[in-house]
Short mmCIF file of C-alpha atoms and ligand atoms in Angstrom, two decimals:
data_model
loop_
_atom_site.label_atom_id
_atom_site.label_comp_id
_atom_site.label_asym_id
_atom_site.label_seq_id
_atom_site.Cartn_x
_atom_site.Cartn_y
_atom_site.Cartn_z
CA MET E 13 179.75 127.57 -34.82
CA THR E 14 180.27 130.74 -36.86
CA GLY E 15 181.36 134.06 -35.37
CA ALA E 16 177.85 135.37 -36.06
CA GLU E 17 176.28 132.54 -34.07
CA CYS E 18 178.75 133.16 -31.24
CA LEU E 19 177.68 136.79 -31.21
CA LEU E 20 173.99 135.87 -31.08
CA ARG E 21 174.57 133.28 -28.36
CA THR E 22 176.38 135.88 -26.26
CA LEU E 23 173.44 138.26 -26.67
CA ALA E 24 171.00 135.53 -25.66
CA ALA E 25 173.07 134.46 -22.65
CA ASN E 26 172.95 138.05 -21.42
CA GLY E 27 169.17 138.34 -21.72
CA ILE E 28 169.20 140.37 -24.93
CA ASP E 29 166.31 138.77 -26.73
CA ILE E 30 165.41 141.21 -29.46
CA CYS E 31 167.29 142.76 -32.37
CA PHE E 32 165.82 145.58 -34.46
CA MET E 33 167.51 145.11 -37.78
CA ASN E 34 168.00 146.07 -41.36
CA PRO E 35 170.75 143.84 -42.73
CA GLY E 36 172.69 143.72 -45.99
CA THR E 37 175.11 141.30 -47.61
CA SER E 38 177.78 141.81 -44.94
CA GLU E 39 175.33 140.72 -42.21
CA MET E 40 173.86 137.65 -43.94
CA HIS E 41 175.62 135.23 -41.60
CA PHE E 42 174.11 137.01 -38.60
CA VAL E 43 170.67 136.63 -40.24
CA ALA E 44 171.39 132.96 -40.98
CA ALA E 45 172.29 132.36 -37.33
CA LEU E 46 168.87 133.66 -36.17
CA ASP E 47 167.39 130.25 -37.01
CA ARG E 48 169.92 128.55 -34.74
CA VAL E 49 169.46 130.98 -31.83
CA PRO E 50 165.68 131.38 -31.52
CA GLN E 51 166.03 133.14 -28.15
CA VAL E 52 166.84 136.32 -30.09
CA ARG E 53 163.86 137.68 -32.05
CA GLY E 54 164.82 139.54 -35.21
CA VAL E 55 162.47 142.46 -35.94
CA LEU E 56 162.79 143.89 -39.42
CA CYS E 57 162.54 147.67 -39.78
CA LEU E 58 162.48 149.38 -43.17
CA PHE E 59 164.75 152.25 -42.16
CA GLU E 60 167.64 152.27 -39.70
CA GLY E 61 166.22 155.28 -37.80
CA VAL E 62 163.33 152.98 -36.93
CA CYS E 63 165.75 150.29 -35.65
CA SER E 64 167.64 152.74 -33.43
CA GLY E 65 164.50 154.50 -32.12
CA ALA E 66 162.85 151.15 -31.40
CA ALA E 67 165.92 149.99 -29.45
CA ASP E 68 165.67 153.23 -27.44
CA GLY E 69 161.96 152.70 -26.68
CA TYR E 70 162.60 149.08 -25.74
CA GLY E 71 165.50 149.97 -23.45
CA ARG E 72 163.59 152.78 -21.73
CA MET E 73 160.74 150.42 -20.86
CA GLN E 74 162.71 147.24 -20.10
CA GLY E 75 165.73 148.80 -18.40
CA LYS E 76 167.91 146.38 -20.40
CA PRO E 77 169.33 146.74 -23.88
CA ALA E 78 167.91 145.67 -27.19
CA ALA E 79 170.35 145.01 -30.00
CA THR E 80 170.32 146.66 -33.40
CA LEU E 81 171.88 145.28 -36.55
CA LEU E 82 172.78 147.90 -39.15
CA HIS E 83 174.41 147.63 -42.53
CA LEU E 84 177.88 149.18 -42.80
CA GLY E 85 178.57 152.93 -42.51
CA PRO E 86 175.51 154.16 -44.45
CA GLY E 87 173.12 151.98 -42.43
CA LEU E 88 174.60 153.31 -39.21
CA ALA E 89 174.46 156.87 -40.54
CA ASN E 90 170.73 156.46 -41.19
CA GLY E 91 170.29 155.37 -37.58
CA LEU E 92 172.36 158.13 -35.98
CA ALA E 93 169.63 160.69 -35.14
CA ASN E 94 167.73 158.27 -32.96
CA LEU E 95 170.95 156.91 -31.47
CA HIS E 96 171.57 160.55 -30.53
CA ASN E 97 168.20 160.57 -28.72
CA ALA E 98 169.13 157.27 -27.04
CA ARG E 99 172.45 158.77 -25.95
CA LYS E 100 170.64 161.69 -24.31
CA ALA E 101 168.20 159.26 -22.68
CA ARG E 102 171.13 157.17 -21.38
CA THR E 103 169.39 154.14 -22.82
CA PRO E 104 171.54 151.01 -23.01
CA VAL E 105 171.76 149.90 -26.66
CA VAL E 106 173.95 147.15 -28.14
CA ASN E 107 174.49 148.61 -31.57
CA ILE E 108 175.91 146.03 -33.98
CA VAL E 109 177.20 147.22 -37.34
CA GLY E 110 178.48 145.00 -40.12
CA GLU E 111 181.72 145.80 -41.93
CA HIS E 112 183.19 144.57 -45.21
CA SER E 113 185.28 141.43 -44.96
CA THR E 114 188.85 142.21 -43.91
CA ALA E 115 190.43 141.38 -47.29
CA HIS E 116 187.88 143.54 -49.13
CA LEU E 117 188.50 146.69 -47.13
CA ARG E 118 191.64 147.80 -48.99
CA TYR E 119 189.74 148.26 -52.29
CA ASP E 120 187.56 151.16 -51.22
CA ALA E 121 184.45 149.44 -52.55
CA PRO E 122 181.28 151.55 -52.95
CA LEU E 123 179.93 150.89 -49.45
CA SER E 124 183.24 151.48 -47.64
CA ALA E 125 183.02 154.19 -45.01
CA ASP E 126 184.59 155.26 -41.75
CA ILE E 127 182.15 153.35 -39.53
CA GLU E 128 184.14 154.04 -36.39
CA ALA E 129 183.94 157.79 -36.95
CA PHE E 130 180.16 157.62 -37.41
CA ALA E 131 179.84 155.42 -34.35
CA ARG E 132 181.89 157.62 -32.03
CA THR E 133 179.47 160.54 -32.32
CA VAL E 134 176.79 158.66 -30.40
CA SER E 135 178.54 155.77 -28.65
CA GLY E 136 180.15 155.68 -25.23
CA HIS E 137 182.10 152.62 -26.38
CA VAL E 138 183.20 151.39 -29.83
CA ARG E 139 184.86 148.03 -30.49
CA VAL E 140 185.99 146.69 -33.84
CA VAL E 141 186.41 142.92 -33.87
CA LYS E 142 189.82 142.00 -35.28
CA ALA E 143 189.91 138.21 -35.01
CA VAL E 144 187.26 135.53 -35.01
CA ALA E 145 188.56 134.20 -31.70
CA ASP E 146 187.61 137.56 -30.16
CA VAL E 147 183.96 137.70 -31.25
CA GLY E 148 182.47 136.33 -28.03
CA ALA E 149 184.65 138.46 -25.75
CA ALA E 150 184.05 141.56 -27.87
CA ALA E 151 180.29 140.99 -27.70
CA ALA E 152 180.45 140.58 -23.91
CA GLU E 153 182.57 143.72 -23.63
CA THR E 154 180.04 145.66 -25.72
CA ILE E 155 177.13 144.47 -23.58
CA ALA E 156 179.03 145.40 -20.40
CA ALA E 157 179.66 148.87 -21.83
CA ALA E 158 175.99 149.33 -22.82
CA ILE E 159 174.72 148.49 -19.33
CA ASN E 160 177.46 150.42 -17.59
CA LEU E 161 175.49 152.90 -15.46
CA PRO E 162 173.59 155.02 -16.29
CA GLY E 163 173.45 153.27 -19.69
CA GLN E 164 174.82 154.16 -23.10
CA VAL E 165 175.02 153.23 -26.75
CA ALA E 166 177.84 150.71 -27.25
CA THR E 167 178.80 149.84 -30.82
CA LEU E 168 180.31 146.58 -32.04
CA ILE E 169 181.66 146.58 -35.59
CA VAL E 170 181.91 143.09 -37.07
CA PRO E 171 183.73 142.40 -40.36
CA ALA E 172 181.84 139.91 -42.54
CA ASP E 173 184.66 137.32 -42.61
CA LEU E 174 184.66 137.14 -38.83
CA SER E 175 180.92 136.50 -38.98
CA TRP E 176 181.27 133.63 -41.44
CA SER E 177 184.43 132.01 -39.99
CA GLU E 178 184.27 129.17 -37.49
CA ALA E 179 184.72 130.37 -33.89
CA ALA E 180 185.58 128.50 -30.73
CA CYS E 181 183.00 130.35 -28.70
CA ASP E 182 183.30 131.04 -25.02
CA VAL E 183 179.96 132.61 -24.08
CA ALA E 184 180.45 135.04 -21.21
CA VAL E 185 177.70 136.35 -18.95
CA VAL E 186 178.27 139.92 -17.88
CA PRO E 187 177.33 140.99 -14.33
CA ARG E 188 174.57 143.60 -14.22
CA PRO E 189 175.54 146.63 -12.17
CA ALA E 190 172.99 148.02 -9.72
CA PRO E 191 172.90 151.75 -8.98
CA ALA E 192 173.94 152.72 -5.48
CA PRO E 193 172.51 155.62 -3.48
CA PRO E 194 174.85 158.49 -2.63
CA PRO E 195 176.67 158.39 0.72
CA THR E 196 174.83 159.42 3.90
CA GLU E 197 176.93 162.56 4.06
CA LYS E 198 175.32 163.84 0.85
CA ILE E 199 171.83 163.13 2.17
CA ARG E 200 172.56 165.08 5.35
CA GLU E 201 174.02 167.99 3.41
CA ALA E 202 170.98 168.10 1.14
CA ALA E 203 168.66 167.99 4.15
CA GLY E 204 170.55 170.97 5.59
CA LEU E 205 170.13 172.89 2.34
CA LEU E 206 166.42 172.14 2.26
CA ARG E 207 166.02 173.98 5.56
CA SER E 208 167.22 177.23 4.04
CA GLU E 209 165.12 179.59 1.96
CA GLY E 210 165.27 179.33 -1.83
CA THR E 211 166.27 175.66 -2.17
CA ALA E 212 164.54 173.64 -4.89
CA LEU E 213 164.98 170.18 -6.41
CA LEU E 214 165.37 169.20 -10.06
CA LEU E 215 164.69 165.58 -11.04
CA GLY E 216 165.92 163.86 -14.18
CA GLY E 217 167.29 160.58 -15.48
CA ALA E 218 165.54 157.61 -13.90
CA ALA E 219 164.32 159.74 -10.97
CA THR E 220 160.98 160.63 -12.58
CA ASN E 221 159.47 157.24 -11.76
CA GLU E 222 156.52 156.81 -9.41
CA ARG E 223 158.58 156.11 -6.28
CA ALA E 224 160.84 159.12 -6.83
CA LEU E 225 157.85 161.39 -7.50
CA THR E 226 156.04 160.20 -4.38
CA ALA E 227 159.11 160.88 -2.25
CA ALA E 228 159.61 164.30 -3.87
CA GLY E 229 155.92 165.06 -3.29
CA ARG E 230 156.39 164.35 0.42
CA LEU E 231 159.26 166.86 0.55
CA ALA E 232 157.06 169.41 -1.24
CA ALA E 233 154.21 168.84 1.21
CA HIS E 234 156.36 168.79 4.34
CA LEU E 235 158.83 171.58 3.60
CA GLY E 236 157.13 173.61 0.88
CA VAL E 237 160.13 172.96 -1.36
CA ARG E 238 159.52 173.34 -5.08
CA ILE E 239 160.15 170.28 -7.24
CA PHE E 240 161.10 170.61 -10.90
CA ALA E 241 161.57 167.89 -13.50
CA ASP E 242 163.43 167.82 -16.80
CA ARG E 243 161.10 168.08 -19.78
CA ASN E 244 163.32 165.61 -21.64
CA ALA E 245 163.61 162.91 -19.00
CA PRO E 246 163.48 159.51 -20.72
CA ARG E 247 160.46 158.07 -18.90
CA ILE E 248 158.03 160.03 -16.77
CA ALA E 249 155.36 158.60 -14.47
CA SER E 250 152.20 160.65 -14.79
CA GLY E 251 148.46 160.52 -14.21
CA ARG E 252 145.95 160.56 -11.38
CA GLY E 253 147.22 160.15 -7.83
CA ARG E 254 150.80 160.84 -8.79
CA PHE E 255 152.76 163.87 -7.68
CA HIS E 256 153.42 166.22 -10.58
CA PRO E 257 156.57 168.27 -10.43
CA ILE E 258 156.91 171.50 -12.42
CA THR E 259 158.20 170.62 -15.88
CA VAL E 260 160.96 172.98 -16.98
CA PRO E 261 159.29 175.01 -19.77
CA TYR E 262 160.63 174.89 -23.33
CA PHE E 263 160.95 178.66 -23.83
CA PRO E 264 163.47 180.49 -21.61
CA GLU E 265 161.04 183.42 -21.08
CA ALA E 266 158.70 181.03 -19.29
CA ALA E 267 161.47 179.14 -17.46
CA LEU E 268 163.55 182.05 -16.14
CA PRO E 269 160.89 183.50 -13.78
CA LEU E 270 160.29 180.05 -12.30
CA PHE E 271 163.93 179.81 -11.20
CA ALA E 272 164.31 183.52 -10.34
CA ASP E 273 164.23 183.03 -6.57
CA VAL E 274 166.18 179.76 -6.45
CA ARG E 275 169.34 180.12 -4.39
CA THR E 276 170.32 176.47 -4.35
CA LEU E 277 169.17 173.81 -6.78
CA ILE E 278 169.57 170.20 -5.69
CA LEU E 279 170.14 167.98 -8.72
CA VAL E 280 169.00 164.38 -8.89
CA GLU E 281 170.41 162.45 -11.88
CA THR E 282 170.56 165.56 -14.02
CA GLN E 283 172.42 168.78 -14.78
CA ALA E 284 171.63 172.44 -14.12
CA PRO E 285 168.79 173.61 -16.41
CA VAL E 286 169.53 175.31 -19.72
CA SER E 287 167.19 176.45 -22.47
CA PHE E 288 166.71 174.35 -25.58
CA PHE E 289 168.21 177.00 -27.86
CA GLY E 290 170.24 180.18 -27.45
CA TYR E 291 168.48 183.42 -28.43
CA PRO E 292 169.73 186.99 -28.72
CA ASN E 293 169.53 188.86 -25.39
CA THR E 294 168.24 185.85 -23.46
CA PRO E 295 170.41 183.76 -21.13
CA SER E 296 170.79 180.07 -21.93
CA TYR E 297 171.56 179.15 -18.32
CA LEU E 298 168.27 179.25 -16.46
CA LEU E 299 169.48 179.70 -12.87
CA PRO E 300 170.00 183.19 -11.47
CA GLU E 301 173.53 184.51 -11.15
CA GLY E 302 175.15 183.55 -7.86
CA SER E 303 172.87 180.59 -7.24
CA LEU E 304 174.41 177.29 -6.18
CA VAL E 305 174.03 173.80 -7.54
CA PHE E 306 174.27 170.75 -5.29
CA VAL E 307 174.50 167.28 -6.84
CA LEU E 308 172.57 164.88 -4.59
CA ALA E 309 172.78 161.99 -7.06
CA GLU E 310 174.89 161.76 -10.20
CA ARG E 311 173.53 160.10 -13.30
CA GLY E 312 174.08 156.40 -12.71
CA GLN E 313 173.54 156.68 -8.98
CA ASP E 314 170.23 155.68 -7.41
CA GLY E 315 168.50 159.06 -7.30
CA THR E 316 165.20 157.48 -6.30
CA ALA E 317 166.73 155.95 -3.16
CA ALA E 318 168.47 159.27 -2.53
CA ILE E 319 165.17 161.19 -2.43
CA GLU E 320 163.60 158.52 -0.22
CA LEU E 321 166.54 158.77 2.19
CA LEU E 322 166.16 162.55 2.12
CA VAL E 323 162.49 162.16 3.06
CA GLU E 324 163.53 160.08 6.09
CA GLU E 325 166.26 162.51 7.04
CA CYS E 326 163.74 165.39 6.92
CA GLY E 327 161.07 163.46 8.83
CA ALA E 328 158.66 163.81 5.90
CA GLY E 329 157.71 160.14 5.69
CA ARG E 330 154.11 160.67 6.74
CA ALA E 331 153.41 163.73 4.61
CA ALA E 332 150.58 163.25 2.13
CA ILE E 333 151.61 164.23 -1.37
CA PRO E 334 149.92 167.42 -2.61
CA GLU E 335 146.53 167.04 -4.25
CA ASN E 336 146.57 166.80 -8.00
CA PRO E 337 143.67 167.56 -10.25
CA VAL E 338 141.17 164.82 -9.55
CA GLY E 339 137.79 163.82 -10.84
CA PRO E 340 136.68 163.28 -14.37
CA ALA E 341 138.22 165.16 -17.27
CA PRO E 342 136.37 168.34 -18.23
CA ALA E 343 133.84 167.97 -21.03
CA PHE E 344 135.45 168.30 -24.42
CA ASP E 345 134.10 170.31 -27.31
CA PRO E 346 132.38 167.87 -29.69
CA GLY E 347 132.82 170.45 -32.45
CA PRO E 348 135.99 171.26 -34.43
CA LEU E 349 138.91 169.20 -33.16
CA THR E 350 141.64 170.86 -31.05
CA ALA E 351 144.66 169.65 -29.08
CA GLN E 352 142.74 170.62 -25.91
CA ALA E 353 139.83 168.35 -26.86
CA ILE E 354 142.22 165.49 -27.65
CA GLY E 355 143.83 165.97 -24.23
CA ALA E 356 140.46 165.82 -22.46
CA ILE E 357 139.48 162.69 -24.39
CA LEU E 358 142.78 160.95 -23.67
CA ALA E 359 142.40 161.81 -19.98
CA ALA E 360 138.99 160.14 -19.92
CA ARG E 361 139.75 157.14 -22.11
CA LEU E 362 143.35 156.03 -21.52
CA PRO E 363 143.52 152.62 -19.86
CA GLU E 364 145.62 152.06 -16.74
CA SER E 365 149.36 151.55 -17.40
CA ALA E 366 149.30 152.91 -20.93
CA ILE E 367 152.64 153.94 -22.41
CA LEU E 368 152.62 157.24 -24.30
CA SER E 369 155.30 158.09 -26.80
CA ASP E 370 155.21 161.89 -26.83
CA GLU E 371 156.28 163.63 -30.02
CA MET E 372 153.42 166.12 -30.09
CA VAL E 373 155.77 169.11 -30.46
CA SER E 374 153.59 172.27 -30.40
CA ALA E 375 150.52 170.38 -29.12
CA SER E 376 152.40 168.77 -26.20
CA LEU E 377 151.71 171.39 -23.53
CA ALA E 378 147.95 171.48 -24.12
CA VAL E 379 147.67 167.69 -24.04
CA THR E 380 150.06 166.85 -21.19
CA GLN E 381 148.18 169.19 -18.82
CA HIS E 382 145.09 167.03 -19.31
CA LEU E 383 147.09 163.85 -18.84
CA LEU E 384 147.53 164.66 -15.14
CA ARG E 385 143.90 163.48 -14.80
CA ALA E 386 144.36 160.31 -16.85
CA ALA E 387 144.78 156.82 -15.42
CA PRO E 388 148.39 156.29 -14.25
CA HIS E 389 150.67 155.90 -17.25
CA ASN E 390 154.26 156.39 -18.46
CA ARG E 391 155.20 159.07 -20.92
CA LEU E 392 158.31 158.83 -23.12
CA PRO E 393 159.36 162.29 -24.36
CA VAL E 394 161.86 163.13 -27.11
CA THR E 395 165.10 163.22 -25.14
CA GLY E 396 167.53 164.73 -27.61
CA GLY E 397 165.31 167.11 -29.59
CA SER E 398 165.82 165.11 -32.76
CA ILE E 399 162.39 164.60 -34.27
CA GLY E 400 161.41 161.30 -35.84
CA GLN E 401 161.67 159.23 -32.68
CA GLY E 402 157.99 159.03 -31.64
CA LEU E 403 156.81 156.16 -33.85
CA PRO E 404 159.99 154.04 -33.46
CA VAL E 405 160.00 154.53 -29.68
CA ALA E 406 156.34 153.42 -29.57
CA LEU E 407 157.27 150.34 -31.61
CA GLY E 408 160.11 149.44 -29.25
CA ALA E 409 157.98 150.07 -26.14
CA ALA E 410 155.26 147.77 -27.53
CA CYS E 411 157.84 145.00 -28.06
CA ALA E 412 159.10 145.54 -24.49
CA CYS E 413 155.63 145.57 -22.89
CA PRO E 414 153.24 143.50 -25.01
CA ASP E 415 150.58 143.55 -22.27
CA ARG E 416 150.34 147.33 -22.09
CA LYS E 417 148.52 149.67 -24.45
CA VAL E 418 150.95 151.92 -26.31
CA VAL E 419 149.74 155.24 -27.69
CA ALA E 420 152.00 157.20 -30.04
CA LEU E 421 151.09 160.89 -29.88
CA GLU E 422 152.73 162.15 -33.02
CA ALA E 423 152.95 165.52 -34.76
CA ASP E 424 152.48 165.13 -38.51
CA GLY E 425 155.78 166.70 -39.60
CA SER E 426 157.81 164.64 -37.13
CA GLY E 427 155.88 161.51 -38.04
CA MET E 428 157.05 161.76 -41.64
CA TYR E 429 160.69 161.16 -40.66
CA THR E 430 160.19 157.55 -39.63
CA LEU E 431 156.68 156.54 -40.71
CA GLN E 432 158.05 153.14 -41.82
CA ALA E 433 157.64 152.17 -38.15
CA LEU E 434 153.93 151.67 -38.97
CA TRP E 435 154.82 148.79 -41.28
CA THR E 436 156.72 146.97 -38.53
CA MET E 437 153.84 147.61 -36.10
CA ALA E 438 151.49 145.91 -38.59
CA ARG E 439 153.87 143.05 -39.34
CA GLU E 440 154.46 142.30 -35.66
CA ASN E 441 150.77 142.99 -34.83
CA LEU E 442 151.77 145.34 -32.02
CA ASP E 443 149.16 146.97 -29.80
CA VAL E 444 149.99 150.57 -30.73
CA VAL E 445 147.42 153.28 -31.39
CA THR E 446 148.97 156.18 -33.26
CA VAL E 447 147.33 159.59 -33.07
CA ILE E 448 148.60 161.98 -35.73
CA PHE E 449 148.24 165.65 -34.78
CA ALA E 450 147.61 166.83 -38.33
CA ASN E 451 147.90 170.60 -38.25
CA ARG E 452 149.57 170.41 -41.68
CA ARG E 453 152.22 172.89 -40.58
CA TYR E 454 155.61 173.01 -38.96
CA GLN E 455 153.77 174.93 -36.23
CA ILE E 456 156.67 175.19 -33.80
CA LEU E 457 158.81 176.83 -36.47
CA ASP E 458 155.97 179.30 -37.10
CA ILE E 459 156.11 180.16 -33.38
CA GLU E 460 159.91 180.42 -33.42
CA MET E 461 159.72 182.62 -36.52
CA ARG E 462 157.34 185.02 -34.77
CA ARG E 463 159.69 185.10 -31.78
CA THR E 464 162.43 186.49 -34.00
CA GLY E 465 160.24 189.57 -34.33
CA ALA E 466 159.53 188.98 -37.99
CA ALA E 467 155.78 189.46 -37.42
CA ALA E 468 154.81 189.87 -41.03
CA PHE E 469 156.79 187.23 -42.83
CA GLY E 470 156.56 186.83 -46.54
CA ARG E 471 155.47 184.10 -48.89
CA ALA E 472 158.77 182.23 -49.02
CA VAL E 473 158.79 181.81 -45.24
CA LYS E 474 155.11 180.85 -45.03
CA ASP E 475 155.65 178.31 -47.75
CA LEU E 476 158.60 176.68 -46.03
CA ILE E 477 156.73 175.92 -42.83
CA ASP E 478 153.53 174.81 -44.58
CA ILE E 479 153.45 171.02 -45.02
CA GLY E 480 149.84 171.06 -46.27
CA ARG E 481 150.71 171.44 -49.95
CA PRO E 482 150.11 168.74 -50.95
CA ALA E 483 148.15 167.60 -47.88
CA LEU E 484 149.51 164.40 -46.37
CA ASP E 485 146.88 161.68 -46.29
CA TRP E 486 147.76 159.67 -43.19
CA VAL E 487 144.80 157.36 -43.60
CA GLN E 488 146.16 156.18 -46.92
CA LEU E 489 149.78 156.18 -45.75
CA ALA E 490 148.89 153.95 -42.81
CA ALA E 491 146.60 151.70 -44.84
CA GLY E 492 149.41 151.29 -47.38
CA MET E 493 151.57 149.88 -44.61
CA GLY E 494 148.88 147.58 -43.23
CA VAL E 495 147.65 149.72 -40.32
CA PRO E 496 143.87 150.33 -40.25
CA ALA E 497 143.29 154.07 -40.06
CA MET E 498 140.56 156.68 -39.70
CA ARG E 499 140.34 160.44 -39.84
CA ALA E 500 138.71 162.58 -37.15
CA THR E 501 137.70 166.18 -37.79
CA THR E 502 135.53 166.80 -34.72
CA GLY E 503 135.80 166.09 -31.02
CA ALA E 504 132.86 163.71 -31.23
CA GLU E 505 134.48 161.69 -34.04
CA PHE E 506 137.83 161.51 -32.28
CA ASP E 507 136.19 160.40 -29.05
CA ALA E 508 134.32 157.55 -30.77
CA GLN E 509 137.39 156.42 -32.73
CA PHE E 510 139.79 156.62 -29.81
CA ARG E 511 137.39 154.77 -27.52
CA ALA E 512 137.02 151.96 -30.08
CA ALA E 513 140.80 151.79 -30.53
CA MET E 514 141.29 151.43 -26.78
CA GLU E 515 138.88 148.50 -26.70
CA GLU E 516 140.50 146.60 -29.58
CA ARG E 517 144.00 145.17 -29.85
CA GLY E 518 146.49 145.70 -32.63
CA PRO E 519 147.88 148.65 -34.53
CA ARG E 520 145.49 151.50 -35.39
CA LEU E 521 146.00 155.07 -36.56
CA ILE E 522 143.78 158.10 -36.13
CA GLU E 523 144.58 161.15 -38.18
CA ALA E 524 143.31 164.00 -36.01
CA LEU E 525 142.81 167.11 -38.14
CA ILE E 526 143.46 169.98 -35.74
C1 TPP H 799 166.24 165.70 -36.93
C2 TPP H 799 165.62 167.05 -36.82
N1 TPP H 799 165.44 167.78 -37.93
C3 TPP H 799 164.86 169.00 -37.85
C4 TPP H 799 164.48 169.51 -36.65
C5 TPP H 799 163.91 170.92 -36.56
N2 TPP H 799 162.49 170.89 -36.25
C6 TPP H 799 162.05 170.98 -35.00
S1 TPP H 799 160.42 170.92 -34.89
C7 TPP H 799 160.26 170.78 -36.57
C8 TPP H 799 158.92 170.69 -37.23
C9 TPP H 799 157.89 170.13 -36.34
O1 TPP H 799 156.67 170.01 -37.06
P1 TPP H 799 155.60 168.99 -36.58
O2 TPP H 799 156.24 167.72 -36.21
O3 TPP H 799 154.50 168.92 -37.60
O4 TPP H 799 155.05 169.63 -35.22
P2 TPP H 799 154.32 171.02 -34.97
O5 TPP H 799 155.39 172.03 -34.84
O6 TPP H 799 153.43 171.28 -36.15
O7 TPP H 799 153.56 170.84 -33.72
C10 TPP H 799 161.49 170.77 -37.19
C11 TPP H 799 161.68 170.63 -38.64
C12 TPP H 799 164.69 168.70 -35.49
N3 TPP H 799 164.37 169.10 -34.27
N4 TPP H 799 165.25 167.48 -35.62
#
């Protein structure tokens, strides 16, 4: 078999059954091998940022890596921003990049680039295959690196000649590591800290799942301890009946008072909280001076088990988790459409187990508050602040969980970075409903601008954050990529359209003019 087939067979043997790809000439042998290894499904994406974001969404939902296949240095460079988000999410990704054939490299042909340098910025592991006999082992090594806890982007660079040459392939199956809880000593120490005034918990990483939240809720109920969660955790369990920790606010002015009386912060799979950006005269580090940080579980350890053990240690096993908002969502305004109204409608209409890709940017706070009343669901936030991940992550999540409804909640400006994801949703007939929050502005930058104190900004500034000239027509953009779309301008219209979209299957888009 060829080196390319050996690579694909190694992926398949390790349970990697999907590859989000955008190939070129140097990857043609990999493409050719897809017919011989049908266990791996090739999913074509029309921009590499869609491939990388989809692999992130897939990995976050499946807990195992997807592969990507990208074309040389420029293809990888196009995918970097969403690989950055995947890196922050600690999502395992097997990132395969083609390289020129070995003999061709010395000529500095037009597509030659320093692929390794690009790869290192986002990868925890980079391997360049040097000989065809090494392809299988290099692939296995890359998979092992990707699933190394807590998970990372691992890049395999494959020269074209090693793809097309005949390989004696030894397909290796890599053992899957399981996270271990921290030692008993740590649990006891944490329990001791919880007995003193001013101790709080901060959850991140994988410890925002339902089990972890339930255990944390018991600690809150039993000891009155405050529970915080990272706003950029990769996958958050939310909805009715679930315990809702305090999400660390985006702006430091809102976050600092929340931590003001914390003397010790117990960290579970995360780091001490910092603000998103640095501002003049505002601290970036959100904990008060002199406060202590105690790491209960490192990233890659089993933080969920750690909190459950802590519950036992504190005798909180029977505590009922604090009441969350219950009952039906408040009535929404059927008049002019707002983020609040969309939130109320989502809360009433979301089906059980929906997956929400959250790139709502300035609308996120208003909507996520309503989601506490929605049927239990998972929310996938932007982990690394790099916009343009919402639609690709929704695409990947839909491939990972074909039986669950996926809803992409997408700000219009961010949506424009990777809107090609809609085409792949149509082509693969994925059950994704995209809601575009069309405020026709870069609203968050308007808010940030006002925070600088420049209250009366001039025309040049207003113009630069206005994306309504010309107005984007998302109904036509979606229709042009094969996704049926509608526009809603009132609460009543949005409610009718969203309800219909929840009852049907397949990709849909609603442009919500807010
Ligand atoms: C890759 C990348 N480029 C630029 C930015 C800076 N940025 C942050 S938010 C934003 C605009 C957001 O506009 P939109 O998505 O329409 O959301 P809104 O603020 O209107 O809610 C920009 C350009 C970023 N975070 N990431």
